[in-house]
Amino acid sequence: MNKEILKQGFSNLCTAKSMAELYEENFKLVSKYVHATSRGHETIQTALGLQLLPQDYVFPYYRDDAMLLAVGMKPYDLMLQLLAKKDDPFSGGRTYYSHPSLKDDDKPKIPHQSSATGMQAIPATGVAMGMQYLEKQNLDNPNVIQSESEESLQNPITVCSLGDASVTEGEIAEAFQMAALKQMPILYLVQDNGWDISANEAETRAQNAFEYAQGFHGLDAITIDGANFIESYEALQEVIETIRKERRPFLVHAKVPLLNHHTSGVRMEWYRDDLEEARSRDPYPVLKQQLLDNGFSEKDIEAIEASAREKVESDFKQALEAEDPTPEDLFTHDFVPTPITEEVGVRSPEGAEKVVMVDCALFAIEELMRKHKECLLYGQDVGGRLGGVFREAATLAQKFGDDRVFNTPIQEAFIVGSTVGMSAVGLKPIVEVQFADYIWPGLNQLFTEVSRSCYLSNGKWPVSMILRVPIGAYGSGGPYHSSSVESVVTNIRGIKIAYPSNGADLKGLMKAAYYDPNPVVILEHKGLYWSKVPGTKGATSIEPAEDYVLPFGKAWLLQEIWKQEEVETATIVSYGMGVHWAMNATKGLRDQVEVIDLRTLHPLDEDTIMKSVKKTGKCLVVTEEPSNNSFALALAGKIQEECFQYLDAPVMTIGSENMPAIPLNSTLEQTMIPSTEKVRAKLEALLNY
Ligand SMILES: Cc1ncc(C[n+]2csc(CCOP(=O)(O)OP(=O)(O)O)c2C)c(N)n1
């Protein structure tokens, strides 16, 4: 083996090992924040890190500090995160040790890493899917510097690093399935130390990752001794070369011993019964012997060790002196500023046709796809054969091809989480879950990965995506095709949420969402799609022109009144279907009631709401959700707090009954959800209060 690589490998192992030792020696000082080290896993991590190129994407996990050193990070960089310092290059002190995110020109790209085990598999597979799309469409990745050097002309790969116990998680199967099915250029590296935390392999799995991979046809797998540097390096070299050339997925299962604590907080002496055996597989003496066998002297080896230790000690001293974040640092990078801040373009072009709401979304996407090759659409049944169960994507696959508009398996986690990876290679995915009732399997990815990526990477990796969610009850959809979920979604910080009430707004908001660099969820009431529900003709609009955009955070005061002294007045605040109930319920009361359509639930146009309520003195918040503990109730509380001195009655809410599901039977459904009549009755009670 090349002596320079051996030397680099050993030096990297010694650096990582010295760091683990130094952290142990300074336990009191460094254990303020939790950390895990690679001790025992160093050689496989080093062997991989040394072979990655700047155009590659890698998703290390929390035990991969030796991998991070091998891709070019300094001990100082990692220690800044260990101590949660302001200049921590990954997150500015926001997230734990060895939870990297990096966008340096000269290093492999590292999107945000959450701390939820295994959850990086779907975002990583999303990167590989994005790489494949870029290649097919002949597009450049804007996050990678293009050059003519021999190295940079090599095809990029994606690497997803995983602990063995995480491979038993369900989302891993979604990732493997898609990588195998679509033959994506990804390497899954599984570091198998035989332990979960204190649960061992015998208790937690029926087979190891190598055996498991056999069930995914098209996912090639090998198993190696990850504690042997030369074996690891050479095996990975061959696999990486194959992926660069043949563009297909691999799994490398590497056996390693865990020689340090699970984390600084969960100590090995509490439960490990295999330490002696594990220590007999320490990669350190193995690599040392490999150096001796390749012509290095004891003295050479000692010099490498001493210099690693010295560097680690001096970097530690320096890191201890580094600045902490200030309180103001809490408030940056929740979102990247969007360029869409004003309503522009023609909303109601002369001579344009009236179209139903579902078509407004369809036409918006068609215009976007025609203009931007980065735009693609995927989800269940959206492909050419059907064009979506609501025909909301009809004809798009025929117009733009199966690479840009395609069906996914029933994998909501993959649909949502893969957008993290697609966005990280510069694409703009529009994805769908089929019904709001089925957002739950995707919610984990939305919360854990999508919503936090920008904030925890200190602004480096915002996730630019749109998630379309058909929502709401009508026509006996029953308990699993009717639910409202906005209270759960609005509770996730770091995403924007639209809930339009009509087609023109939907088209304008869809455009704004596309140009927004942040993640956006669009809740689309299926009862409004074709205005089939009596009283919802207002959802059908003249189709806005192609240039029309409607910024987020600007509510629509669609029924305005003068301040009145002689009669009681009120404001109704609502969104989606509630806007139609409100408008119908105010017939004959048009001089007394203002109606505000929120259009977006985050950002929320508080200004418009508060101004109106201060003028009218009374407020009713209308929602389709069961009202207890809802977004609507929280909003009512906020209005109460801000407008208290102006109010002539308590702020009221009306929503569905507080039952667990919307029943199938039409009488039960009608009893469950609000209606024009129910809103009218509540409004009268408020006006007469
Ligand atoms: C989804 C999730 N559940 C539980 C945890 C708590 N947890 C942290 S590490 C860990 C064990 C992971 O073992 P493995 O994947 O084999 O990696 P290792 O730590 O052994 O390297 C668990 C259960 C977590 N971080 N995420």
PDB file of C-alpha atoms in Angstrom, residues 592-684:
ATOM      1  CA  GLN A 592     -71.119  44.733  10.749  1.00  0.00           C
ATOM      2  CA  VAL A 593     -68.533  42.040  10.167  1.00  0.00           C
ATOM      3  CA  GLU A 594     -65.034  42.133   8.756  1.00  0.00           C
ATOM      4  CA  VAL A 595     -63.697  38.883   7.354  1.00  0.00           C
ATOM      5  CA  ILE A 596     -59.983  38.170   7.250  1.00  0.00           C
ATOM      6  CA  ASP A 597     -58.567  35.343   5.181  1.00  0.00           C
ATOM      7  CA  LEU A 598     -55.165  34.547   6.682  1.00  0.00           C
ATOM      8  CA  ARG A 599     -53.881  32.882   3.486  1.00  0.00           C
ATOM      9  CA  THR A 600     -50.721  31.787   5.336  1.00  0.00           C
ATOM     10  CA  LEU A 601     -50.534  30.435   8.881  1.00  0.00           C
ATOM     11  CA  HIS A 602     -46.820  31.065   9.097  1.00  0.00           C
ATOM     12  CA  PRO A 603     -45.764  33.761   8.684  1.00  0.00           C
ATOM     13  CA  LEU A 604     -48.946  35.132  10.205  1.00  0.00           C
ATOM     14  CA  ASP A 605     -50.183  38.623   9.374  1.00  0.00           C
ATOM     15  CA  GLU A 606     -50.789  39.732  12.956  1.00  0.00           C
ATOM     16  CA  ASP A 607     -50.890  43.365  11.956  1.00  0.00           C
ATOM     17  CA  THR A 608     -53.991  43.009   9.823  1.00  0.00           C
ATOM     18  CA  ILE A 609     -55.722  40.888  12.480  1.00  0.00           C
ATOM     19  CA  MET A 610     -55.026  43.193  15.403  1.00  0.00           C
ATOM     20  CA  LYS A 611     -55.918  46.348  13.498  1.00  0.00           C
ATOM     21  CA  SER A 612     -59.264  44.885  12.538  1.00  0.00           C
ATOM     22  CA  VAL A 613     -60.122  43.576  15.991  1.00  0.00           C
ATOM     23  CA  LYS A 614     -59.179  46.890  17.597  1.00  0.00           C
ATOM     24  CA  LYS A 615     -61.639  48.523  15.213  1.00  0.00           C
ATOM     25  CA  THR A 616     -64.542  46.077  15.564  1.00  0.00           C
ATOM     26  CA  GLY A 617     -64.141  45.199  19.253  1.00  0.00           C
ATOM     27  CA  LYS A 618     -65.148  41.553  18.846  1.00  0.00           C
ATOM     28  CA  CYS A 619     -63.532  38.551  17.195  1.00  0.00           C
ATOM     29  CA  LEU A 620     -64.446  35.039  16.138  1.00  0.00           C
ATOM     30  CA  VAL A 621     -61.768  32.628  14.923  1.00  0.00           C
ATOM     31  CA  VAL A 622     -63.194  29.959  12.627  1.00  0.00           C
ATOM     32  CA  THR A 623     -61.402  26.677  12.029  1.00  0.00           C
ATOM     33  CA  GLU A 624     -62.279  23.241  10.698  1.00  0.00           C
ATOM     34  CA  GLU A 625     -60.123  21.577  13.341  1.00  0.00           C
ATOM     35  CA  PRO A 626     -61.468  20.346  16.645  1.00  0.00           C
ATOM     36  CA  SER A 627     -61.049  23.570  18.555  1.00  0.00           C
ATOM     37  CA  ASN A 628     -59.438  22.377  21.789  1.00  0.00           C
ATOM     38  CA  ASN A 629     -55.686  23.006  21.898  1.00  0.00           C
ATOM     39  CA  SER A 630     -55.746  24.200  18.329  1.00  0.00           C
ATOM     40  CA  PHE A 631     -53.947  26.814  16.238  1.00  0.00           C
ATOM     41  CA  ALA A 632     -57.207  28.770  16.295  1.00  0.00           C
ATOM     42  CA  LEU A 633     -57.379  28.727  20.068  1.00  0.00           C
ATOM     43  CA  ALA A 634     -53.767  29.879  20.348  1.00  0.00           C
ATOM     44  CA  LEU A 635     -54.506  32.683  17.908  1.00  0.00           C
ATOM     45  CA  ALA A 636     -57.587  33.663  19.902  1.00  0.00           C
ATOM     46  CA  GLY A 637     -55.411  33.854  23.014  1.00  0.00           C
ATOM     47  CA  LYS A 638     -52.923  36.057  21.240  1.00  0.00           C
ATOM     48  CA  ILE A 639     -55.658  38.394  20.005  1.00  0.00           C
ATOM     49  CA  GLN A 640     -57.098  38.545  23.512  1.00  0.00           C
ATOM     50  CA  GLU A 641     -53.723  39.485  24.939  1.00  0.00           C
ATOM     51  CA  GLU A 642     -53.014  42.172  22.410  1.00  0.00           C
ATOM     52  CA  CYS A 643     -56.487  43.666  21.998  1.00  0.00           C
ATOM     53  CA  PHE A 644     -57.883  43.242  25.526  1.00  0.00           C
ATOM     54  CA  GLN A 645     -58.577  46.927  26.110  1.00  0.00           C
ATOM     55  CA  TYR A 646     -60.467  47.216  22.855  1.00  0.00           C
ATOM     56  CA  LEU A 647     -62.663  44.149  23.296  1.00  0.00           C
ATOM     57  CA  ASP A 648     -66.391  44.167  24.081  1.00  0.00           C
ATOM     58  CA  ALA A 649     -66.579  40.364  24.343  1.00  0.00           C
ATOM     59  CA  PRO A 650     -64.210  37.460  24.821  1.00  0.00           C
ATOM     60  CA  VAL A 651     -62.503  36.346  21.613  1.00  0.00           C
ATOM     61  CA  MET A 652     -64.441  33.272  20.541  1.00  0.00           C
ATOM     62  CA  THR A 653     -63.562  30.262  18.425  1.00  0.00           C
ATOM     63  CA  ILE A 654     -65.607  27.747  16.533  1.00  0.00           C
ATOM     64  CA  GLY A 655     -64.305  24.501  15.125  1.00  0.00           C
ATOM     65  CA  SER A 656     -65.190  20.846  14.830  1.00  0.00           C
ATOM     66  CA  GLU A 657     -66.415  18.840  17.775  1.00  0.00           C
ATOM     67  CA  ASN A 658     -63.641  17.468  19.949  1.00  0.00           C
ATOM     68  CA  MET A 659     -63.906  13.867  18.830  1.00  0.00           C
ATOM     69  CA  PRO A 660     -61.049  11.611  17.710  1.00  0.00           C
ATOM     70  CA  ALA A 661     -62.071  11.295  14.056  1.00  0.00           C
ATOM     71  CA  ILE A 662     -64.517  12.482  11.421  1.00  0.00           C
ATOM     72  CA  PRO A 663     -67.010   9.621  11.024  1.00  0.00           C
ATOM     73  CA  LEU A 664     -68.027   8.277   7.638  1.00  0.00           C
ATOM     74  CA  ASN A 665     -71.800   8.586   7.940  1.00  0.00           C
ATOM     75  CA  SER A 666     -72.955  11.900   6.464  1.00  0.00           C
ATOM     76  CA  THR A 667     -75.111  12.889   9.430  1.00  0.00           C
ATOM     77  CA  LEU A 668     -72.242  12.213  11.784  1.00  0.00           C
ATOM     78  CA  GLU A 669     -69.862  14.098   9.507  1.00  0.00           C
ATOM     79  CA  GLN A 670     -72.149  17.132   9.400  1.00  0.00           C
ATOM     80  CA  THR A 671     -72.560  17.009  13.144  1.00  0.00           C
ATOM     81  CA  MET A 672     -68.814  16.894  13.580  1.00  0.00           C
ATOM     82  CA  ILE A 673     -67.658  19.776  11.390  1.00  0.00           C
ATOM     83  CA  PRO A 674     -68.683  23.450  11.303  1.00  0.00           C
ATOM     84  CA  SER A 675     -71.015  24.858   8.674  1.00  0.00           C
ATOM     85  CA  THR A 676     -72.341  28.208   7.548  1.00  0.00           C
ATOM     86  CA  GLU A 677     -75.288  27.815   9.955  1.00  0.00           C
ATOM     87  CA  LYS A 678     -73.101  26.958  12.931  1.00  0.00           C
ATOM     88  CA  VAL A 679     -70.789  29.859  12.220  1.00  0.00           C
ATOM     89  CA  ARG A 680     -73.809  32.165  11.829  1.00  0.00           C
ATOM     90  CA  ALA A 681     -75.187  31.095  15.207  1.00  0.00           C
ATOM     91  CA  LYS A 682     -71.850  31.636  16.901  1.00  0.00           C
ATOM     92  CA  LEU A 683     -71.453  35.007  15.204  1.00  0.00           C
ATOM     93  CA  GLU A 684     -74.883  36.127  16.400  1.00  0.00           C
TER      94      GLU A 684
END
